[in-house]
Amino acid sequence: MKYSKLAVKILKHEEKEIYYDPAYHGRTLKIFGIDDNPSRVIEYIGDQFLEKDYGLIFFDTQGKYPKEKFDTVIKIEDNKPTGLDPIKMVEKGLLKDFYTAVTIIQTIYGLDRSLTDKLYADILEGKVKSVKDAAKSKEHYGEVIREVYTPLDETFFEGEPPELGKSILVDFGKTYSISIAGMAVLILAAAIRDRRNTLIGIDDAAVLFYTTPGSATLPLLTQPMRGRVTVLGSKYVVENILNIPGLTLVLYNDPDLQSIIYEANGVPQGDMRKHVLKEEGAFIWRTTQTLEGEFGKLPFEG
């Protein structure tokens, strides 16, 4: 079988090497496993794409990913400014336009269409220059925002918007507020949604996509695009990730969870549902005609 230049080795079985090729298999790869296995596989794949001169954008919930590989490191911490104010980010050229910024605010704070349109008009007229301004506004959208707007939110939006280089690490290792994590991933996903020649790695996807803003991020990061690959790693086998179109790499996990993953991928009962042991993986993907599965060991040590 011929592979494209994007193919990367993910498993080995005896003398055979098993490759993931985004051009052939699909642009989104989901990885399920326990302990640090998903993180290790994402790092291994990411290193191979760095060698292909791809940018690497990695959302890291553990805060363990090596930082020296990145042009930009953004640390998301509770009660620490991030500069990720979508209105200010438009002015700096990090988001496409003010309507994108307003849509982000709408998603985070649950504004209806009429309130969203009013906020958009006020931004265009220069009456609102930041999320803080929107929250303090006497307009009805300000009242709605204030119902869920907290001191954590206010601090989060403070500061200057960060520079976003070719390779970006978003470090959630000291983030304990799931709402802050969800806001950050949505805003940054909107900022990088059109990037190509990029690998996007997300670990742990189930955590970052748990909230409404986080869940809204999924289509932004998994839309099929030439020159882009998205790898979702998770220790949690949850429906919103299982249902994302794309292929799956099953790593060592609880037998019941392995069964759920196989079921979600339409793998028939029998030999194809091989129990995956430590340091092993099952690579499952669909062609236009059939379902394929390959088994092997992880191609790296420890």
Short mmCIF file of N, CA, C and O in Angstrom, two decimals, residues 45-162:
data_model
loop_
_atom_site.label_atom_id
_atom_site.label_comp_id
_atom_site.label_asym_id
_atom_site.label_seq_id
_atom_site.Cartn_x
_atom_site.Cartn_y
_atom_site.Cartn_z
N ILE A 45 3.36 11.35 17.78
CA ILE A 45 2.85 11.75 16.48
C ILE A 45 3.24 13.20 16.19
O ILE A 45 3.65 13.55 15.07
N GLY A 46 3.12 14.06 17.19
CA GLY A 46 3.47 15.47 17.02
C GLY A 46 4.91 15.66 16.62
O GLY A 46 5.23 16.49 15.74
N ASP A 47 5.82 14.90 17.21
CA ASP A 47 7.24 15.00 16.85
C ASP A 47 7.45 14.64 15.38
O ASP A 47 8.28 15.25 14.69
N GLN A 48 6.71 13.64 14.90
CA GLN A 48 6.86 13.25 13.49
C GLN A 48 6.36 14.34 12.56
O GLN A 48 6.93 14.57 11.49
N PHE A 49 5.30 15.06 12.97
CA PHE A 49 4.80 16.14 12.13
C PHE A 49 5.70 17.38 12.21
O PHE A 49 5.79 18.14 11.23
N LEU A 50 6.37 17.58 13.34
CA LEU A 50 7.35 18.67 13.41
C LEU A 50 8.46 18.44 12.40
O LEU A 50 8.97 19.38 11.78
N GLU A 51 8.86 17.19 12.23
CA GLU A 51 9.88 16.85 11.24
C GLU A 51 9.40 17.11 9.81
O GLU A 51 10.21 17.28 8.90
N LYS A 52 8.08 17.15 9.61
CA LYS A 52 7.51 17.45 8.29
C LYS A 52 7.31 18.95 8.12
O LYS A 52 6.64 19.39 7.17
N ASP A 53 7.84 19.73 9.05
CA ASP A 53 7.73 21.19 9.04
C ASP A 53 6.29 21.66 9.23
O ASP A 53 5.88 22.70 8.73
N TYR A 54 5.52 20.88 9.95
CA TYR A 54 4.17 21.27 10.34
C TYR A 54 4.23 22.11 11.62
O TYR A 54 5.12 21.91 12.46
N GLY A 55 3.28 23.02 11.77
CA GLY A 55 3.10 23.66 13.06
C GLY A 55 2.42 22.68 14.00
O GLY A 55 1.71 21.77 13.58
N LEU A 56 2.65 22.86 15.29
CA LEU A 56 2.06 21.99 16.30
C LEU A 56 1.30 22.85 17.30
O LEU A 56 1.88 23.75 17.93
N ILE A 57 0.01 22.61 17.43
CA ILE A 57 -0.81 23.32 18.42
C ILE A 57 -1.35 22.27 19.38
O ILE A 57 -2.09 21.37 18.98
N PHE A 58 -0.95 22.38 20.65
CA PHE A 58 -1.25 21.32 21.59
C PHE A 58 -1.95 21.88 22.82
O PHE A 58 -1.43 22.78 23.47
N PHE A 59 -3.15 21.35 23.10
CA PHE A 59 -3.90 21.71 24.30
C PHE A 59 -3.63 20.64 25.35
O PHE A 59 -4.05 19.49 25.20
N ASP A 60 -2.93 21.02 26.41
CA ASP A 60 -2.38 20.05 27.37
C ASP A 60 -3.03 20.24 28.74
O ASP A 60 -2.75 21.21 29.44
N THR A 61 -3.88 19.29 29.15
CA THR A 61 -4.55 19.42 30.45
C THR A 61 -3.64 19.05 31.61
O THR A 61 -3.93 19.39 32.76
N GLN A 62 -2.55 18.34 31.34
CA GLN A 62 -1.67 17.90 32.43
C GLN A 62 -0.51 18.86 32.70
O GLN A 62 0.09 18.82 33.76
N GLY A 63 -0.17 19.69 31.73
CA GLY A 63 0.94 20.61 31.89
C GLY A 63 2.30 19.93 31.86
O GLY A 63 3.26 20.44 32.42
N LYS A 64 2.38 18.80 31.16
CA LYS A 64 3.62 18.03 31.12
C LYS A 64 4.33 18.06 29.77
O LYS A 64 5.44 17.58 29.65
N TYR A 65 3.69 18.62 28.75
CA TYR A 65 4.27 18.56 27.41
C TYR A 65 5.52 19.43 27.34
O TYR A 65 5.53 20.54 27.86
N PRO A 66 6.60 18.97 26.70
CA PRO A 66 7.84 19.75 26.63
C PRO A 66 7.62 21.10 25.96
O PRO A 66 7.13 21.18 24.83
N LYS A 67 7.97 22.17 26.66
CA LYS A 67 7.66 23.51 26.18
C LYS A 67 8.65 24.04 25.15
O LYS A 67 8.35 24.98 24.42
N GLU A 68 9.83 23.43 25.06
CA GLU A 68 10.86 23.96 24.17
C GLU A 68 10.53 23.75 22.70
O GLU A 68 11.18 24.33 21.81
N LYS A 69 9.50 22.98 22.39
CA LYS A 69 9.13 22.72 21.00
C LYS A 69 8.26 23.83 20.40
O LYS A 69 7.94 23.79 19.21
N PHE A 70 7.89 24.83 21.20
CA PHE A 70 6.86 25.78 20.78
C PHE A 70 7.37 27.21 20.71
O PHE A 70 8.20 27.64 21.51
N ASP A 71 6.81 27.96 19.74
CA ASP A 71 7.09 29.40 19.65
C ASP A 71 6.33 30.17 20.72
O ASP A 71 6.81 31.19 21.22
N THR A 72 5.13 29.69 21.03
CA THR A 72 4.24 30.37 21.97
C THR A 72 3.79 29.39 23.04
O THR A 72 3.37 28.28 22.72
N VAL A 73 3.91 29.79 24.31
CA VAL A 73 3.37 29.00 25.42
C VAL A 73 2.37 29.86 26.17
O VAL A 73 2.70 30.95 26.64
N ILE A 74 1.13 29.40 26.23
CA ILE A 74 0.07 30.13 26.92
C ILE A 74 -0.34 29.32 28.14
O ILE A 74 -0.85 28.21 28.01
N LYS A 75 -0.13 29.87 29.31
CA LYS A 75 -0.51 29.19 30.55
C LYS A 75 -1.88 29.71 31.00
O LYS A 75 -2.05 30.91 31.20
N ILE A 76 -2.81 28.81 31.13
CA ILE A 76 -4.15 29.16 31.59
C ILE A 76 -4.25 28.76 33.06
O ILE A 76 -4.16 27.58 33.41
N GLU A 77 -4.40 29.76 33.93
CA GLU A 77 -4.52 29.51 35.37
C GLU A 77 -5.69 30.29 35.93
O GLU A 77 -5.98 31.40 35.48
N ASP A 78 -6.34 29.72 36.93
CA ASP A 78 -7.42 30.43 37.60
C ASP A 78 -6.86 31.71 38.23
O ASP A 78 -5.77 31.71 38.82
N ASN A 79 -7.63 32.78 38.11
CA ASN A 79 -7.26 34.07 38.70
C ASN A 79 -5.96 34.64 38.14
O ASN A 79 -5.23 35.34 38.83
N LYS A 80 -5.66 34.32 36.88
CA LYS A 80 -4.51 34.90 36.19
C LYS A 80 -4.97 35.44 34.84
O LYS A 80 -5.70 34.76 34.12
N PRO A 81 -4.54 36.67 34.48
CA PRO A 81 -4.93 37.22 33.18
C PRO A 81 -4.37 36.38 32.03
O PRO A 81 -3.25 35.86 32.11
N THR A 82 -5.16 36.25 30.96
CA THR A 82 -4.70 35.54 29.77
C THR A 82 -4.62 36.44 28.54
O THR A 82 -3.94 36.11 27.57
N GLY A 83 -5.35 37.55 28.56
CA GLY A 83 -5.42 38.40 27.38
C GLY A 83 -6.33 37.86 26.29
O GLY A 83 -6.38 38.41 25.19
N LEU A 84 -7.09 36.80 26.60
CA LEU A 84 -7.94 36.17 25.58
C LEU A 84 -9.32 36.81 25.52
O LEU A 84 -10.34 36.13 25.58
N ASP A 85 -9.33 38.12 25.41
CA ASP A 85 -10.58 38.87 25.22
C ASP A 85 -10.86 38.89 23.72
O ASP A 85 -10.09 39.49 22.96
N PRO A 86 -11.93 38.24 23.26
CA PRO A 86 -12.14 38.13 21.81
C PRO A 86 -12.29 39.47 21.10
O PRO A 86 -11.91 39.61 19.94
N ILE A 87 -12.83 40.47 21.79
CA ILE A 87 -12.98 41.79 21.16
C ILE A 87 -11.61 42.42 20.92
O ILE A 87 -11.31 42.92 19.83
N LYS A 88 -10.75 42.37 21.93
CA LYS A 88 -9.40 42.91 21.78
C LYS A 88 -8.58 42.09 20.78
O LYS A 88 -7.70 42.62 20.10
N MET A 89 -8.87 40.79 20.71
CA MET A 89 -8.12 39.94 19.79
C MET A 89 -8.42 40.28 18.33
O MET A 89 -7.58 40.13 17.46
N VAL A 90 -9.65 40.75 18.06
CA VAL A 90 -9.97 41.21 16.70
C VAL A 90 -9.12 42.42 16.35
O VAL A 90 -8.56 42.51 15.25
N GLU A 91 -9.02 43.35 17.27
CA GLU A 91 -8.23 44.56 17.03
C GLU A 91 -6.76 44.25 16.78
O GLU A 91 -6.09 44.96 16.04
N LYS A 92 -6.28 43.15 17.35
CA LYS A 92 -4.89 42.75 17.16
C LYS A 92 -4.72 41.83 15.95
O LYS A 92 -3.62 41.44 15.62
N GLY A 93 -5.81 41.49 15.29
CA GLY A 93 -5.73 40.65 14.11
C GLY A 93 -5.67 39.17 14.40
O GLY A 93 -5.38 38.36 13.50
N LEU A 94 -5.99 38.76 15.64
CA LEU A 94 -5.93 37.34 16.02
C LEU A 94 -7.25 36.62 15.75
O LEU A 94 -7.28 35.39 15.65
N LEU A 95 -8.35 37.36 15.65
CA LEU A 95 -9.64 36.81 15.24
C LEU A 95 -10.09 37.56 13.98
O LEU A 95 -9.75 38.71 13.78
N LYS A 96 -10.89 36.87 13.18
CA LYS A 96 -11.23 37.36 11.85
C LYS A 96 -11.97 38.68 11.89
O LYS A 96 -11.64 39.62 11.16
N ASP A 97 -13.01 38.78 12.72
CA ASP A 97 -13.84 39.98 12.72
C ASP A 97 -14.63 40.05 14.02
O ASP A 97 -14.62 39.13 14.83
N PHE A 98 -15.33 41.18 14.21
CA PHE A 98 -16.08 41.39 15.45
C PHE A 98 -17.27 40.44 15.56
O PHE A 98 -17.69 40.12 16.67
N TYR A 99 -17.82 40.00 14.42
CA TYR A 99 -18.94 39.07 14.53
C TYR A 99 -18.47 37.73 15.11
O TYR A 99 -19.21 37.09 15.86
N THR A 100 -17.25 37.33 14.77
CA THR A 100 -16.68 36.12 15.39
C THR A 100 -16.56 36.31 16.90
O THR A 100 -16.91 35.43 17.68
N ALA A 101 -16.08 37.49 17.31
CA ALA A 101 -15.94 37.78 18.74
C ALA A 101 -17.29 37.74 19.44
O ALA A 101 -17.42 37.17 20.54
N VAL A 102 -18.30 38.33 18.81
CA VAL A 102 -19.63 38.36 19.42
C VAL A 102 -20.21 36.95 19.51
O VAL A 102 -20.87 36.59 20.50
N THR A 103 -19.96 36.14 18.50
CA THR A 103 -20.46 34.76 18.52
C THR A 103 -19.84 33.97 19.67
O THR A 103 -20.51 33.16 20.33
N ILE A 104 -18.57 34.21 19.95
CA ILE A 104 -17.91 33.57 21.08
C ILE A 104 -18.57 34.00 22.39
O ILE A 104 -18.88 33.17 23.26
N ILE A 105 -18.79 35.30 22.54
CA ILE A 105 -19.44 35.81 23.76
C ILE A 105 -20.84 35.24 23.89
O ILE A 105 -21.29 34.87 24.98
N GLN A 106 -21.57 35.17 22.78
CA GLN A 106 -22.92 34.58 22.77
C GLN A 106 -22.88 33.14 23.28
O GLN A 106 -23.72 32.73 24.09
N THR A 107 -21.90 32.37 22.82
CA THR A 107 -21.80 30.96 23.21
C THR A 107 -21.47 30.82 24.69
O THR A 107 -22.03 29.97 25.38
N ILE A 108 -20.56 31.64 25.17
CA ILE A 108 -20.14 31.54 26.57
C ILE A 108 -21.25 31.95 27.52
O ILE A 108 -21.49 31.29 28.55
N TYR A 109 -21.97 33.02 27.19
CA TYR A 109 -22.92 33.60 28.14
C TYR A 109 -24.39 33.39 27.78
O TYR A 109 -25.28 33.90 28.45
N GLY A 110 -24.66 32.63 26.72
CA GLY A 110 -26.03 32.25 26.41
C GLY A 110 -26.92 33.38 25.94
O GLY A 110 -28.11 33.42 26.28
N LEU A 111 -26.37 34.31 25.16
CA LEU A 111 -27.18 35.41 24.63
C LEU A 111 -28.10 34.91 23.52
O LEU A 111 -27.72 34.04 22.74
N ASP A 112 -29.30 35.48 23.44
CA ASP A 112 -30.17 35.13 22.32
C ASP A 112 -29.80 35.99 21.11
O ASP A 112 -28.90 36.84 21.17
N ARG A 113 -30.50 35.77 20.01
CA ARG A 113 -30.12 36.43 18.76
C ARG A 113 -30.23 37.95 18.84
O ARG A 113 -29.34 38.68 18.38
N SER A 114 -31.32 38.45 19.43
CA SER A 114 -31.51 39.90 19.48
C SER A 114 -30.45 40.57 20.34
O SER A 114 -29.93 41.65 19.98
N LEU A 115 -30.09 39.95 21.47
CA LEU A 115 -29.06 40.52 22.34
C LEU A 115 -27.69 40.46 21.67
O LEU A 115 -26.86 41.38 21.81
N THR A 116 -27.45 39.38 20.93
CA THR A 116 -26.19 39.26 20.20
C THR A 116 -26.06 40.36 19.16
O THR A 116 -25.01 40.98 19.01
N ASP A 117 -27.14 40.60 18.43
CA ASP A 117 -27.12 41.65 17.40
C ASP A 117 -26.90 43.03 18.02
O ASP A 117 -26.19 43.86 17.45
N LYS A 118 -27.53 43.27 19.18
CA LYS A 118 -27.35 44.57 19.85
C LYS A 118 -25.91 44.74 20.32
O LYS A 118 -25.31 45.82 20.17
N LEU A 119 -25.33 43.69 20.89
CA LEU A 119 -23.93 43.75 21.32
C LEU A 119 -23.03 44.01 20.13
O LEU A 119 -22.09 44.82 20.19
N TYR A 120 -23.30 43.35 19.02
CA TYR A 120 -22.49 43.53 17.80
C TYR A 120 -22.56 44.99 17.34
O TYR A 120 -21.52 45.60 17.01
N ALA A 121 -23.74 45.55 17.35
CA ALA A 121 -23.90 46.95 16.94
C ALA A 121 -23.13 47.89 17.86
O ALA A 121 -22.47 48.84 17.40
N ASP A 122 -23.18 47.62 19.16
CA ASP A 122 -22.48 48.49 20.12
C ASP A 122 -20.96 48.38 19.98
O ASP A 122 -20.24 49.36 20.18
N ILE A 123 -20.47 47.20 19.62
CA ILE A 123 -19.03 47.05 19.39
C ILE A 123 -18.63 47.84 18.14
O ILE A 123 -17.62 48.56 18.15
N LEU A 124 -19.41 47.73 17.08
CA LEU A 124 -19.09 48.45 15.85
C LEU A 124 -19.12 49.97 16.06
O LEU A 124 -18.35 50.70 15.43
N GLU A 125 -20.00 50.43 16.94
CA GLU A 125 -20.10 51.87 17.23
C GLU A 125 -19.05 52.34 18.23
O GLU A 125 -18.98 53.53 18.54
N GLY A 126 -18.26 51.41 18.76
CA GLY A 126 -17.21 51.78 19.70
C GLY A 126 -17.67 51.93 21.13
O GLY A 126 -16.91 52.38 21.99
N LYS A 127 -18.92 51.54 21.43
CA LYS A 127 -19.43 51.65 22.79
C LYS A 127 -18.90 50.54 23.70
O LYS A 127 -18.83 50.71 24.92
N VAL A 128 -18.57 49.41 23.11
CA VAL A 128 -18.05 48.26 23.86
C VAL A 128 -16.72 47.86 23.25
O VAL A 128 -16.65 47.52 22.06
N LYS A 129 -15.67 47.92 24.06
CA LYS A 129 -14.32 47.63 23.55
C LYS A 129 -13.68 46.42 24.20
O LYS A 129 -12.53 46.11 23.94
N SER A 130 -14.44 45.75 25.07
CA SER A 130 -13.91 44.57 25.76
C SER A 130 -15.07 43.77 26.32
O SER A 130 -16.21 44.27 26.40
N VAL A 131 -14.81 42.54 26.73
CA VAL A 131 -15.84 41.74 27.40
C VAL A 131 -16.23 42.40 28.71
O VAL A 131 -17.41 42.38 29.10
N LYS A 132 -15.28 42.99 29.39
CA LYS A 132 -15.58 43.69 30.65
C LYS A 132 -16.58 44.81 30.42
O LYS A 132 -17.52 45.00 31.20
N ASP A 133 -16.41 45.57 29.32
CA ASP A 133 -17.38 46.62 28.98
C ASP A 133 -18.76 46.02 28.75
O ASP A 133 -19.78 46.58 29.19
N ALA A 134 -18.81 44.89 28.05
CA ALA A 134 -20.11 44.24 27.77
C ALA A 134 -20.79 43.82 29.06
O ALA A 134 -22.01 43.98 29.21
N ALA A 135 -20.01 43.28 30.00
CA ALA A 135 -20.57 42.81 31.27
C ALA A 135 -21.07 43.97 32.13
O ALA A 135 -22.01 43.80 32.91
N LYS A 136 -20.47 45.14 31.98
CA LYS A 136 -20.86 46.29 32.79
C LYS A 136 -21.97 47.12 32.14
O LYS A 136 -22.52 48.03 32.76
N SER A 137 -22.29 46.79 30.88
CA SER A 137 -23.26 47.59 30.14
C SER A 137 -24.64 47.56 30.81
O SER A 137 -25.05 46.56 31.41
N LYS A 138 -25.36 48.68 30.68
CA LYS A 138 -26.73 48.76 31.19
C LYS A 138 -27.73 48.17 30.21
O LYS A 138 -28.92 48.06 30.53
N GLU A 139 -27.25 47.80 29.03
CA GLU A 139 -28.12 47.13 28.07
C GLU A 139 -28.49 45.75 28.60
O GLU A 139 -27.83 45.19 29.47
N HIS A 140 -29.55 45.18 28.02
CA HIS A 140 -30.05 43.90 28.52
C HIS A 140 -29.01 42.79 28.37
O HIS A 140 -28.94 41.88 29.21
N TYR A 141 -28.18 42.85 27.31
CA TYR A 141 -27.15 41.82 27.17
C TYR A 141 -26.17 41.85 28.35
O TYR A 141 -25.65 40.83 28.76
N GLY A 142 -25.93 43.05 28.92
CA GLY A 142 -25.07 43.15 30.10
C GLY A 142 -25.68 42.43 31.29
O GLY A 142 -24.98 41.74 32.05
N GLU A 143 -27.00 42.56 31.47
CA GLU A 143 -27.68 41.86 32.57
C GLU A 143 -27.55 40.35 32.42
O GLU A 143 -27.30 39.63 33.39
N VAL A 144 -27.73 39.87 31.19
CA VAL A 144 -27.65 38.42 30.96
C VAL A 144 -26.24 37.91 31.20
O VAL A 144 -26.04 36.87 31.83
N ILE A 145 -25.25 38.65 30.72
CA ILE A 145 -23.86 38.24 30.94
C ILE A 145 -23.55 38.19 32.43
O ILE A 145 -22.92 37.25 32.92
N ARG A 146 -24.02 39.21 33.18
CA ARG A 146 -23.70 39.29 34.61
C ARG A 146 -24.30 38.14 35.42
O ARG A 146 -23.85 37.85 36.53
N GLU A 147 -25.31 37.48 34.88
CA GLU A 147 -25.91 36.35 35.61
C GLU A 147 -24.90 35.22 35.83
O GLU A 147 -25.02 34.46 36.80
N VAL A 148 -23.94 35.07 34.92
CA VAL A 148 -22.95 33.99 35.05
C VAL A 148 -21.51 34.51 35.07
O VAL A 148 -20.57 33.74 35.28
N TYR A 149 -21.33 35.80 34.86
CA TYR A 149 -20.00 36.43 34.84
C TYR A 149 -19.45 36.47 36.27
O TYR A 149 -20.12 36.94 37.19
N THR A 150 -18.26 35.98 36.47
CA THR A 150 -17.66 35.88 37.80
C THR A 150 -16.34 36.64 37.84
O THR A 150 -15.80 37.02 36.79
N PRO A 151 -15.79 36.86 39.05
CA PRO A 151 -14.44 37.45 39.13
C PRO A 151 -13.39 36.65 38.36
O PRO A 151 -12.43 37.22 37.84
N LEU A 152 -13.56 35.33 38.29
CA LEU A 152 -12.65 34.50 37.49
C LEU A 152 -12.69 34.92 36.02
O LEU A 152 -11.64 35.01 35.36
N ASP A 153 -13.89 35.16 35.52
CA ASP A 153 -14.04 35.59 34.13
C ASP A 153 -13.35 36.93 33.91
O ASP A 153 -12.61 37.11 32.94
N GLU A 154 -13.60 37.88 34.81
CA GLU A 154 -13.05 39.22 34.63
C GLU A 154 -11.52 39.18 34.59
O GLU A 154 -10.89 39.80 33.73
N THR A 155 -10.91 38.41 35.50
CA THR A 155 -9.46 38.28 35.51
C THR A 155 -8.97 37.57 34.25
O THR A 155 -7.95 37.95 33.66
N PHE A 156 -9.69 36.54 33.83
CA PHE A 156 -9.32 35.77 32.65
C PHE A 156 -9.15 36.67 31.43
O PHE A 156 -8.19 36.53 30.66
N PHE A 157 -10.06 37.61 31.22
CA PHE A 157 -10.04 38.44 30.01
C PHE A 157 -9.05 39.60 30.10
O PHE A 157 -8.81 40.28 29.08
N GLU A 158 -8.48 39.86 31.26
CA GLU A 158 -7.54 40.98 31.40
C GLU A 158 -6.20 40.68 30.73
O GLU A 158 -5.87 39.53 30.46
N GLY A 159 -5.44 41.72 30.48
CA GLY A 159 -4.11 41.57 29.90
C GLY A 159 -4.11 41.77 28.39
O GLY A 159 -5.16 41.88 27.75
N GLU A 160 -2.91 41.80 27.83
CA GLU A 160 -2.75 41.97 26.39
C GLU A 160 -2.89 40.63 25.68
O GLU A 160 -2.39 39.61 26.17
N PRO A 161 -3.56 40.61 24.53
CA PRO A 161 -3.66 39.36 23.77
C PRO A 161 -2.28 38.80 23.44
O PRO A 161 -1.37 39.56 23.10
N PRO A 162 -2.10 37.50 23.52
CA PRO A 162 -0.78 36.91 23.28
C PRO A 162 -0.45 36.83 21.79
O PRO A 162 -1.35 36.81 20.94
#
